[in-house]
Amino acid sequence: MASRKRKKMEENICDNDIQTDISRILLEDCDLDITILLRIRNYLENSKDKELEVQAVKLKIEQGFIIRLLCQYDAMESVKDRAIFDILCLLERSYQISLRPFFPMVWGKRAKDNYEKLRQLGQLLHTKLTADQVLDYLNPKLVWNTLLKSEQTTSIKIPEKDSSNELYDARFILRLLATLLDNHAKINSRKFIDVNGLSLAFAATSFISRNERCVAYLVLRRFLLHLTELDTDSFPEKCLYIYLLQIFKNSIEKPIQRLPHVVAHFFARVTKLILHPEDPVYQPVLSFLLLKPNIDVQNVPEIYKLLLSSSIEHYNKERHWCLRLILDSLIEPNDYNILQKRFLAFRYGIKLLLSLFGSIIADQETRKYILLSFRAILQHRSLANDLYVRQNLHSWIVLTLQNSKMTSWERVFLCQLFITLITHIRDIYSGNVNSDSMETNWRKTIVYKTCEMLGNKVCNELEKENDDAKSTWLLQLRQLLCKDSWMPSIESYDVQN
């Protein structure tokens, strides 16, 4: 009996706390506290399967509460915005509190006047914002950065990921775009493309979450239907976008398929490219799309034609466009495999980049993109091992450093790549400390001796630099080459032999 009473008292206290938190949010002069938002979210999550508490929450939630959340919402990936998004989703899905009266949904302080009119006039008298007015809330640059670096792109934590305040929450933006295209809504198609809405939908087909991919495919389908309607606004590139969406549709092999990042980003970039026929890349890319009714979604589109461009005037721009696509798409280990798969018979994808870097046709911009691509690859330890074992990247770096035509920035960057690569190799080969196998210890010793020999050459190159990079990376490399930091078993193996 005592335990039942205690449990009931705790539930009453919890209900009172939630009621207090909701009241605090309704106060106009009170800033939203992240702690309160997280507490409400956790309460809603834990109570969604309890019928009595669901009914109690329905009575507590007022229109002003949702308006307050939306006015404080910035649609970013910050902790506060994610908590608000989760609360709204829980209220709609688990507590059957309809958010349709607030459609089309806008957010931030800018939306306060709109929701104040909704509260004063009611749903029948309130004049809703048009789809084009809602699109004005979106920053095209932020949308583009979101499709490149959103946390939805991969489950792997990216160390150099941009601040959450610089990226939209792709979950919210995708659902917003889907609602704007709902029920034959009047929307300016060109404006939808200009704010990168279509590009985001294409890129989201590579997202890790099946739910987000489902919404992305819904946006693409609705936009295709919108373009094919007779009363849709007309613009010069309309037929090309219909054709692009049809090609994409024909290329999908199974429902809600997760595409490789490079393919999804290719379509996202082509979406922007179609609006700029003056771009030198326009002709080769559009020619490629016109060849077949679909494309192979497991290969890098047109990598040969663009990297090894035969254009007399625009070969550099075509090469840069392709390299930038590859760079932005190297997010997961599978993207590396896709790059290699393009050359299935010989797996020459990486070797092509290595040979291109040292060739006379590579300008400084080309070399920069290649170096940045290798840095993206080396974020993954398994890929670093492949670059060491199969591609011999460590030897290539040392050989390239001897090229007198390399700029100081390129030389230092190559040294950074070498340090990152050897750090991964050390962690891999020193991980199996307990192994007493003669062959295993022999391999460890060979790897260390190789890295030590090449590392000394890299140290000599760093000695020639006179900037801050010398003091930063030279010390780190010397510590890395120290035998004690590598493998404790090397000394014992040397003594035995």
Short mmCIF file of C-alpha atoms in Angstrom, two decimals:
data_model
loop_
_atom_site.label_atom_id
_atom_site.label_comp_id
_atom_site.label_asym_id
_atom_site.label_seq_id
_atom_site.Cartn_x
_atom_site.Cartn_y
_atom_site.Cartn_z
CA MET A 1 0.00 0.00 0.00
CA ALA A 2 2.81 2.36 0.89
CA SER A 3 4.46 1.84 -2.48
CA ARG A 4 1.19 2.58 -4.31
CA LYS A 5 0.68 5.78 -2.37
CA ARG A 6 4.25 6.83 -2.99
CA LYS A 7 3.92 6.12 -6.70
CA LYS A 8 0.70 8.12 -6.87
CA MET A 9 2.30 11.02 -5.02
CA GLU A 10 5.25 11.01 -7.42
CA GLU A 11 2.88 11.07 -10.40
CA ASN A 12 0.98 14.02 -8.91
CA ILE A 13 4.24 15.87 -8.30
CA CYS A 14 5.33 15.16 -11.89
CA ASP A 15 2.00 16.42 -13.24
CA ASN A 16 2.33 19.59 -11.21
CA ASP A 17 5.88 20.12 -12.47
CA ILE A 18 4.79 19.75 -16.10
CA GLN A 19 1.89 22.12 -15.54
CA THR A 20 4.34 24.61 -14.07
CA ASP A 21 6.71 24.20 -17.02
CA ILE A 22 3.90 24.76 -19.51
CA SER A 23 2.82 27.87 -17.62
CA ARG A 24 6.38 29.21 -17.74
CA ILE A 25 6.53 28.76 -21.50
CA LEU A 26 3.28 30.70 -21.91
CA LEU A 27 4.81 33.75 -20.20
CA GLU A 28 5.78 36.18 -22.95
CA ASP A 29 8.62 37.78 -21.00
CA CYS A 30 10.22 34.47 -20.14
CA ASP A 31 12.92 33.05 -22.41
CA LEU A 32 12.62 29.37 -23.18
CA ASP A 33 14.90 27.34 -20.97
CA ILE A 34 16.47 24.28 -22.58
CA THR A 35 16.12 22.35 -19.33
CA ILE A 36 12.37 22.95 -19.27
CA LEU A 37 12.01 21.92 -22.92
CA LEU A 38 13.94 18.71 -22.36
CA ARG A 39 11.87 17.93 -19.29
CA ILE A 40 8.62 18.39 -21.21
CA ARG A 41 9.93 16.29 -24.10
CA ASN A 42 10.93 13.45 -21.78
CA TYR A 43 7.57 13.60 -20.01
CA LEU A 44 5.67 13.42 -23.29
CA GLU A 45 7.86 10.55 -24.48
CA ASN A 46 7.36 8.54 -21.28
CA SER A 47 3.62 9.20 -21.06
CA LYS A 48 2.55 8.62 -24.65
CA ASP A 49 1.40 5.04 -23.94
CA LYS A 50 -0.63 5.94 -20.84
CA GLU A 51 -4.18 6.76 -21.83
CA LEU A 52 -5.06 8.82 -18.77
CA GLU A 53 -1.95 10.96 -19.07
CA VAL A 54 -2.52 11.41 -22.80
CA GLN A 55 -5.98 12.81 -22.09
CA ALA A 56 -4.58 15.03 -19.34
CA VAL A 57 -1.94 16.45 -21.70
CA LYS A 58 -4.59 17.25 -24.30
CA LEU A 59 -6.40 19.39 -21.74
CA LYS A 60 -3.23 21.21 -20.72
CA ILE A 61 -1.92 22.08 -24.19
CA GLU A 62 -3.37 25.31 -25.50
CA GLN A 63 -2.99 27.10 -28.81
CA GLY A 64 -0.79 29.69 -27.15
CA PHE A 65 1.65 27.00 -26.03
CA ILE A 66 2.27 25.80 -29.59
CA ILE A 67 2.50 29.37 -30.89
CA ARG A 68 5.06 30.16 -28.22
CA LEU A 69 7.16 27.17 -29.26
CA LEU A 70 7.01 28.10 -32.95
CA CYS A 71 7.98 31.72 -32.26
CA GLN A 72 11.03 30.52 -30.33
CA TYR A 73 11.93 27.90 -32.92
CA ASP A 74 14.78 28.67 -35.35
CA ALA A 75 14.62 25.38 -37.31
CA MET A 76 18.32 24.74 -36.64
CA GLU A 77 20.16 21.67 -35.33
CA SER A 78 20.75 23.18 -31.90
CA VAL A 79 19.68 21.32 -28.75
CA LYS A 80 16.85 23.77 -28.11
CA ASP A 81 15.44 23.52 -31.63
CA ARG A 82 15.67 19.73 -31.68
CA ALA A 83 13.77 19.61 -28.38
CA ILE A 84 11.02 21.87 -29.77
CA PHE A 85 10.78 19.77 -32.92
CA ASP A 86 10.48 16.57 -30.88
CA ILE A 87 7.76 18.11 -28.69
CA LEU A 88 5.71 19.15 -31.71
CA CYS A 89 6.10 15.71 -33.29
CA LEU A 90 5.03 13.96 -30.10
CA LEU A 91 2.00 16.20 -29.68
CA GLU A 92 0.87 15.50 -33.23
CA ARG A 93 1.62 11.78 -33.49
CA SER A 94 1.09 10.43 -29.99
CA TYR A 95 -1.35 12.92 -28.49
CA GLN A 96 -3.43 13.59 -31.64
CA ILE A 97 -3.12 17.36 -31.30
CA SER A 98 -3.50 18.63 -34.85
CA LEU A 99 -0.97 21.16 -36.09
CA ARG A 100 -2.86 21.75 -39.33
CA PRO A 101 -4.43 25.02 -38.08
CA PHE A 102 -0.90 26.45 -38.04
CA PHE A 103 -0.17 25.48 -41.66
CA PRO A 104 1.66 26.72 -43.60
CA MET A 105 4.02 26.63 -40.66
CA VAL A 106 6.48 29.46 -40.14
CA TRP A 107 8.92 29.98 -37.32
CA GLY A 108 11.03 32.43 -35.36
CA LYS A 109 10.35 35.93 -34.11
CA ARG A 110 9.40 36.92 -37.63
CA ALA A 111 6.35 34.63 -37.39
CA LYS A 112 4.97 36.26 -34.24
CA ASP A 113 2.66 38.71 -36.06
CA ASN A 114 1.19 35.93 -38.19
CA TYR A 115 0.33 33.77 -35.19
CA GLU A 116 -0.98 36.73 -33.21
CA LYS A 117 -3.49 37.38 -35.99
CA LEU A 118 -4.40 33.69 -35.97
CA ARG A 119 -5.06 33.83 -32.24
CA GLN A 120 -7.13 37.01 -32.47
CA LEU A 121 -9.17 36.29 -35.62
CA GLY A 122 -9.45 32.53 -35.44
CA GLN A 123 -8.83 29.95 -38.13
CA LEU A 124 -11.80 30.98 -40.32
CA LEU A 125 -11.06 34.70 -40.54
CA HIS A 126 -7.29 34.51 -40.50
CA THR A 127 -5.60 35.00 -43.88
CA LYS A 128 -2.97 32.31 -44.23
CA LEU A 129 0.44 32.99 -45.68
CA THR A 130 1.00 31.89 -49.25
CA ALA A 131 3.55 29.23 -50.14
CA ASP A 132 5.80 31.87 -51.70
CA GLN A 133 5.74 33.92 -48.50
CA VAL A 134 6.80 30.85 -46.52
CA LEU A 135 9.68 30.22 -48.95
CA ASP A 136 10.95 33.71 -48.09
CA TYR A 137 11.73 32.39 -44.61
CA LEU A 138 14.36 30.04 -46.05
CA ASN A 139 17.96 31.09 -46.56
CA PRO A 140 19.18 29.39 -49.78
CA LYS A 141 22.78 29.28 -48.55
CA LEU A 142 21.77 27.61 -45.28
CA VAL A 143 19.62 25.11 -47.17
CA TRP A 144 22.60 24.22 -49.37
CA ASN A 145 24.93 23.83 -46.38
CA THR A 146 22.28 21.65 -44.73
CA LEU A 147 22.07 19.22 -47.62
CA LEU A 148 25.87 18.89 -47.56
CA LYS A 149 26.55 18.61 -43.84
CA SER A 150 23.33 17.81 -42.01
CA GLU A 151 23.55 15.32 -39.16
CA GLN A 152 21.00 13.28 -41.12
CA THR A 153 23.56 12.47 -43.83
CA THR A 154 25.34 9.82 -41.78
CA SER A 155 25.38 8.09 -38.42
CA ILE A 156 29.14 8.62 -38.21
CA LYS A 157 30.26 11.57 -36.13
CA ILE A 158 32.21 13.98 -38.30
CA PRO A 159 34.89 15.83 -36.27
CA GLU A 160 34.93 18.92 -38.48
CA LYS A 161 31.18 19.28 -38.73
CA ASP A 162 29.94 22.87 -38.83
CA SER A 163 28.22 24.48 -35.90
CA SER A 164 24.61 23.45 -35.39
CA ASN A 165 23.63 27.12 -35.60
CA GLU A 166 24.70 27.19 -39.25
CA LEU A 167 22.55 24.30 -40.44
CA TYR A 168 18.81 23.86 -40.69
CA ASP A 169 17.13 20.85 -39.15
CA ALA A 170 16.57 18.86 -42.34
CA ARG A 171 13.70 16.94 -40.75
CA PHE A 172 11.63 20.10 -40.33
CA ILE A 173 12.55 21.65 -43.69
CA LEU A 174 11.63 18.50 -45.62
CA ARG A 175 8.23 18.30 -43.93
CA LEU A 176 7.71 22.00 -44.57
CA LEU A 177 8.40 21.53 -48.29
CA ALA A 178 6.03 18.56 -48.41
CA THR A 179 3.19 20.61 -46.90
CA LEU A 180 3.80 23.50 -49.31
CA LEU A 181 3.32 21.13 -52.25
CA ASP A 182 0.21 19.50 -50.78
CA ASN A 183 -3.26 19.60 -52.34
CA HIS A 184 -2.35 21.35 -55.58
CA ALA A 185 -1.12 24.41 -53.72
CA LYS A 186 -0.15 27.43 -55.76
CA ILE A 187 3.59 27.81 -55.50
CA ASN A 188 6.19 29.50 -57.65
CA SER A 189 8.18 26.58 -59.05
CA ARG A 190 11.19 28.68 -59.93
CA LYS A 191 11.29 30.13 -56.42
CA PHE A 192 11.06 26.65 -54.93
CA ILE A 193 14.16 25.72 -56.92
CA ASP A 194 15.98 28.98 -56.16
CA VAL A 195 15.79 28.43 -52.38
CA ASN A 196 17.37 24.99 -52.97
CA GLY A 197 14.22 23.14 -51.94
CA LEU A 198 14.47 20.69 -54.84
CA SER A 199 18.20 20.23 -54.28
CA LEU A 200 17.59 19.38 -50.63
CA ALA A 201 14.98 16.80 -51.60
CA PHE A 202 17.41 15.14 -54.01
CA ALA A 203 20.23 15.13 -51.46
CA ALA A 204 17.94 13.78 -48.73
CA THR A 205 17.53 10.53 -50.67
CA SER A 206 21.00 9.67 -49.30
CA PHE A 207 20.06 10.35 -45.66
CA ILE A 208 20.59 7.58 -43.13
CA SER A 209 17.03 7.73 -41.78
CA ARG A 210 14.39 5.89 -43.77
CA ASN A 211 11.73 8.32 -42.51
CA GLU A 212 13.58 11.33 -43.90
CA ARG A 213 14.17 9.58 -47.21
CA CYS A 214 10.47 8.80 -47.38
CA VAL A 215 9.63 12.50 -46.96
CA ALA A 216 12.26 13.40 -49.56
CA TYR A 217 10.75 11.04 -52.13
CA LEU A 218 7.33 12.49 -51.31
CA VAL A 219 8.59 16.02 -52.02
CA LEU A 220 10.09 14.91 -55.34
CA ARG A 221 6.89 13.14 -56.37
CA ARG A 222 4.68 16.08 -55.45
CA PHE A 223 6.94 18.55 -57.24
CA LEU A 224 6.88 16.40 -60.39
CA LEU A 225 3.08 16.28 -60.25
CA HIS A 226 3.04 20.02 -59.66
CA LEU A 227 5.15 20.69 -62.76
CA THR A 228 2.97 18.49 -64.96
CA GLU A 229 -0.28 20.23 -64.00
CA LEU A 230 -1.82 22.37 -66.72
CA ASP A 231 -2.35 25.44 -64.55
CA THR A 232 1.20 25.44 -63.18
CA ASP A 233 3.29 28.54 -63.71
CA SER A 234 5.54 28.28 -66.74
CA PHE A 235 9.24 29.09 -66.92
CA PRO A 236 11.84 28.32 -69.61
CA GLU A 237 13.53 25.42 -67.82
CA LYS A 238 10.32 23.65 -66.82
CA CYS A 239 10.64 20.80 -69.34
CA LEU A 240 14.22 20.13 -68.27
CA TYR A 241 13.18 19.74 -64.64
CA ILE A 242 10.39 17.36 -65.60
CA TYR A 243 12.92 15.35 -67.60
CA LEU A 244 15.41 15.38 -64.71
CA LEU A 245 12.80 14.11 -62.26
CA GLN A 246 11.73 11.40 -64.70
CA ILE A 247 15.34 10.23 -65.10
CA PHE A 248 15.70 10.12 -61.33
CA LYS A 249 12.45 8.19 -61.01
CA ASN A 250 13.54 5.66 -63.65
CA SER A 251 16.88 5.13 -61.91
CA ILE A 252 15.43 4.10 -58.54
CA GLU A 253 15.64 0.33 -58.13
CA LYS A 254 13.56 -0.18 -54.98
CA PRO A 255 11.18 1.83 -52.78
CA ILE A 256 12.74 4.41 -50.46
CA GLN A 257 16.17 3.39 -51.72
CA ARG A 258 19.13 5.03 -50.04
CA LEU A 259 21.31 6.46 -52.79
CA PRO A 260 25.06 7.02 -52.51
CA HIS A 261 25.90 10.57 -51.52
CA VAL A 262 27.70 11.23 -54.78
CA VAL A 263 24.63 10.37 -56.88
CA ALA A 264 22.21 12.32 -54.69
CA HIS A 265 24.53 15.33 -54.68
CA PHE A 266 24.95 15.04 -58.44
CA PHE A 267 21.22 15.55 -58.94
CA ALA A 268 21.23 18.36 -56.37
CA ARG A 269 23.97 20.16 -58.30
CA VAL A 270 22.34 19.57 -61.67
CA THR A 271 19.20 21.19 -60.25
CA LYS A 272 21.16 24.41 -59.80
CA LEU A 273 23.09 23.97 -63.03
CA ILE A 274 19.97 23.89 -65.22
CA LEU A 275 19.27 27.51 -64.28
CA HIS A 276 22.68 28.60 -65.63
CA PRO A 277 23.12 27.58 -69.28
CA GLU A 278 26.08 29.95 -69.50
CA ASP A 279 28.04 27.66 -67.16
CA PRO A 280 30.73 25.70 -69.08
CA VAL A 281 29.70 22.50 -67.29
CA TYR A 282 26.11 22.83 -68.53
CA GLN A 283 26.70 21.30 -71.96
CA PRO A 284 28.63 18.12 -70.98
CA VAL A 285 26.36 17.32 -68.02
CA LEU A 286 23.11 17.87 -69.91
CA SER A 287 24.47 15.88 -72.84
CA PHE A 288 25.13 12.98 -70.49
CA LEU A 289 21.59 13.12 -69.09
CA LEU A 290 20.09 13.10 -72.59
CA LEU A 291 21.89 9.90 -73.57
CA LYS A 292 19.80 7.43 -71.55
CA PRO A 293 16.45 7.39 -69.74
CA ASN A 294 18.19 6.47 -66.46
CA ILE A 295 21.60 6.42 -64.81
CA ASP A 296 23.54 3.88 -62.77
CA VAL A 297 23.01 4.95 -59.16
CA GLN A 298 25.95 2.87 -57.96
CA ASN A 299 28.59 4.81 -59.90
CA VAL A 300 30.00 8.32 -59.97
CA PRO A 301 28.26 10.02 -62.92
CA GLU A 302 30.55 11.24 -65.71
CA ILE A 303 33.78 11.10 -63.71
CA TYR A 304 35.91 10.15 -66.72
CA LYS A 305 34.51 12.78 -69.06
CA LEU A 306 34.81 15.64 -66.58
CA LEU A 307 38.09 14.76 -64.86
CA LEU A 308 39.82 14.07 -68.17
CA SER A 309 38.00 16.80 -70.05
CA SER A 310 38.76 17.23 -73.73
CA SER A 311 37.43 20.78 -73.79
CA ILE A 312 39.96 23.29 -75.08
CA GLU A 313 38.59 26.27 -73.16
CA HIS A 314 36.79 24.94 -70.08
CA TYR A 315 38.68 21.80 -69.08
CA ASN A 316 39.63 23.28 -65.70
CA LYS A 317 36.08 24.26 -64.76
CA GLU A 318 34.72 20.85 -65.74
CA ARG A 319 37.40 19.13 -63.69
CA HIS A 320 36.80 21.40 -60.69
CA TRP A 321 33.05 20.75 -60.82
CA CYS A 322 33.59 17.00 -60.72
CA LEU A 323 36.22 17.18 -57.98
CA ARG A 324 34.00 19.38 -55.84
CA LEU A 325 31.19 16.86 -56.25
CA ILE A 326 33.51 14.05 -55.14
CA LEU A 327 34.83 16.07 -52.19
CA ASP A 328 31.39 16.95 -50.84
CA SER A 329 30.22 13.35 -51.27
CA LEU A 330 33.03 11.60 -49.35
CA ILE A 331 31.09 11.26 -46.10
CA GLU A 332 31.00 7.53 -45.35
CA PRO A 333 33.27 4.57 -46.20
CA ASN A 334 30.73 3.42 -48.77
CA ASP A 335 31.31 6.65 -50.72
CA TYR A 336 34.95 5.65 -51.07
CA ASN A 337 33.85 2.25 -52.34
CA ILE A 338 31.55 3.90 -54.88
CA LEU A 339 34.45 6.01 -56.13
CA GLN A 340 36.53 2.87 -56.55
CA LYS A 341 33.67 0.92 -58.09
CA ARG A 342 33.49 3.35 -61.00
CA PHE A 343 36.58 1.57 -62.25
CA LEU A 344 35.37 -1.91 -61.38
CA ALA A 345 37.84 -3.93 -63.41
CA PHE A 346 40.97 -2.32 -61.97
CA ARG A 347 39.68 -0.16 -59.07
CA TYR A 348 41.55 2.87 -60.35
CA GLY A 349 39.43 5.62 -58.77
CA ILE A 350 42.01 6.68 -56.18
CA LYS A 351 44.93 6.04 -58.51
CA LEU A 352 43.36 8.41 -61.01
CA LEU A 353 43.32 11.18 -58.39
CA LEU A 354 46.91 10.43 -57.38
CA SER A 355 48.16 10.52 -60.95
CA LEU A 356 46.13 13.64 -61.74
CA PHE A 357 47.66 15.49 -58.78
CA GLY A 358 51.19 15.20 -60.13
CA SER A 359 50.39 15.74 -63.79
CA ILE A 360 51.03 18.96 -65.70
CA ILE A 361 47.31 19.42 -66.42
CA ALA A 362 46.51 19.86 -62.71
CA ASP A 363 46.30 23.47 -61.62
CA GLN A 364 46.45 24.67 -58.03
CA GLU A 365 42.66 24.43 -57.58
CA THR A 366 42.66 20.83 -58.80
CA ARG A 367 45.41 19.86 -56.39
CA LYS A 368 43.56 21.56 -53.53
CA TYR A 369 40.38 19.55 -54.15
CA ILE A 370 42.36 16.31 -54.35
CA LEU A 371 44.14 17.00 -51.06
CA LEU A 372 40.87 17.88 -49.34
CA SER A 373 39.34 14.68 -50.70
CA PHE A 374 42.10 12.59 -49.14
CA ARG A 375 41.62 14.40 -45.86
CA ALA A 376 37.93 13.46 -45.96
CA ILE A 377 38.82 9.83 -46.69
CA LEU A 378 41.37 9.69 -43.87
CA GLN A 379 38.69 10.50 -41.31
CA HIS A 380 37.86 6.78 -41.42
CA ARG A 381 40.41 4.33 -40.05
CA SER A 382 39.36 1.44 -42.28
CA LEU A 383 39.89 3.57 -45.37
CA ALA A 384 43.27 4.74 -44.09
CA ASN A 385 44.34 1.11 -43.94
CA ASP A 386 43.22 0.58 -47.54
CA LEU A 387 45.16 3.66 -48.66
CA TYR A 388 48.24 2.33 -46.89
CA VAL A 389 48.07 -1.28 -48.04
CA ARG A 390 46.61 -1.03 -51.55
CA GLN A 391 47.27 2.52 -52.70
CA ASN A 392 50.71 3.03 -51.08
CA LEU A 393 49.68 6.56 -50.13
CA HIS A 394 52.54 7.05 -47.66
CA SER A 395 55.17 6.51 -50.35
CA TRP A 396 53.26 8.72 -52.78
CA ILE A 397 53.24 11.58 -50.24
CA VAL A 398 57.00 11.38 -49.70
CA LEU A 399 57.65 11.24 -53.43
CA THR A 400 55.32 14.19 -54.10
CA LEU A 401 57.01 16.30 -51.42
CA GLN A 402 60.20 16.18 -53.47
CA ASN A 403 58.48 18.05 -56.30
CA SER A 404 59.87 21.58 -56.22
CA LYS A 405 56.75 22.98 -57.90
CA MET A 406 54.59 22.31 -54.84
CA THR A 407 53.48 25.41 -52.94
CA SER A 408 54.22 25.81 -49.24
CA TRP A 409 50.54 25.23 -48.39
CA GLU A 410 50.47 22.00 -50.41
CA ARG A 411 53.65 20.72 -48.81
CA VAL A 412 52.36 21.33 -45.29
CA PHE A 413 49.02 19.78 -46.18
CA LEU A 414 50.75 16.67 -47.51
CA CYS A 415 52.64 16.43 -44.21
CA GLN A 416 49.35 16.63 -42.33
CA LEU A 417 47.93 13.83 -44.47
CA PHE A 418 51.00 11.72 -43.76
CA ILE A 419 50.65 12.26 -40.00
CA THR A 420 46.95 11.39 -40.08
CA LEU A 421 47.60 8.26 -42.14
CA ILE A 422 50.44 7.01 -39.93
CA THR A 423 48.41 7.72 -36.78
CA HIS A 424 45.67 5.42 -38.05
CA ILE A 425 48.20 2.76 -39.06
CA ARG A 426 49.86 2.90 -35.65
CA ASP A 427 46.50 2.46 -33.92
CA ILE A 428 45.64 -0.49 -36.16
CA TYR A 429 48.92 -2.37 -35.81
CA SER A 430 49.51 -1.60 -32.15
CA GLY A 431 46.00 -2.63 -31.18
CA ASN A 432 46.82 -6.33 -31.06
CA VAL A 433 49.31 -6.05 -28.19
CA ASN A 434 48.58 -9.47 -26.70
CA SER A 435 49.45 -11.38 -29.84
CA ASP A 436 52.56 -13.54 -29.50
CA SER A 437 52.55 -14.69 -33.10
CA MET A 438 55.95 -14.42 -34.76
CA GLU A 439 54.35 -13.41 -38.05
CA THR A 440 52.24 -10.70 -36.41
CA ASN A 441 55.25 -9.18 -34.65
CA TRP A 442 57.25 -9.36 -37.86
CA ARG A 443 54.55 -7.43 -39.72
CA LYS A 444 54.41 -4.81 -36.98
CA THR A 445 58.15 -4.33 -37.18
CA ILE A 446 58.12 -3.98 -40.96
CA VAL A 447 55.30 -1.44 -40.81
CA TYR A 448 57.08 0.58 -38.14
CA LYS A 449 60.42 0.55 -39.97
CA THR A 450 58.70 1.66 -43.18
CA CYS A 451 56.85 4.49 -41.46
CA GLU A 452 60.00 5.52 -39.58
CA MET A 453 62.06 5.69 -42.77
CA LEU A 454 59.44 7.67 -44.70
CA GLY A 455 58.60 9.77 -41.65
CA ASN A 456 62.21 10.95 -41.39
CA LYS A 457 62.01 12.17 -44.98
CA VAL A 458 58.81 14.07 -44.16
CA CYS A 459 60.57 15.59 -41.13
CA ASN A 460 63.34 16.81 -43.41
CA GLU A 461 60.76 18.50 -45.64
CA LEU A 462 59.07 20.13 -42.66
CA GLU A 463 62.44 21.46 -41.50
CA LYS A 464 62.56 23.56 -44.66
CA GLU A 465 59.36 25.43 -43.77
CA ASN A 466 59.55 28.71 -41.88
CA ASP A 467 55.95 29.23 -40.78
CA ASP A 468 53.96 28.10 -37.74
CA ALA A 469 53.23 24.77 -39.40
CA LYS A 470 56.79 23.68 -38.76
CA SER A 471 56.53 24.00 -34.99
CA THR A 472 53.05 22.45 -34.93
CA TRP A 473 53.45 19.40 -37.14
CA LEU A 474 57.14 18.63 -36.78
CA LEU A 475 56.85 17.97 -33.06
CA GLN A 476 53.74 15.86 -33.57
CA LEU A 477 55.42 13.78 -36.27
CA ARG A 478 58.51 13.13 -34.15
CA GLN A 479 56.35 11.96 -31.27
CA LEU A 480 54.46 9.71 -33.66
CA LEU A 481 57.67 8.09 -34.90
CA CYS A 482 58.83 7.32 -31.37
CA LYS A 483 59.10 3.54 -30.95
CA ASP A 484 57.57 3.59 -27.47
CA SER A 485 54.38 5.21 -28.73
CA TRP A 486 54.06 2.61 -31.46
CA MET A 487 54.41 -1.00 -30.38
CA PRO A 488 55.73 -2.35 -27.10
CA SER A 489 56.31 -5.68 -28.79
CA ILE A 490 58.90 -4.35 -31.24
CA GLU A 491 61.72 -4.22 -28.71
CA SER A 492 61.05 -7.73 -27.48
CA TYR A 493 60.95 -8.97 -31.06
CA ASP A 494 64.25 -7.21 -31.85
CA VAL A 495 65.88 -8.82 -28.80
CA GLN A 496 64.73 -12.30 -29.83
CA ASN A 497 66.20 -11.85 -33.29
#
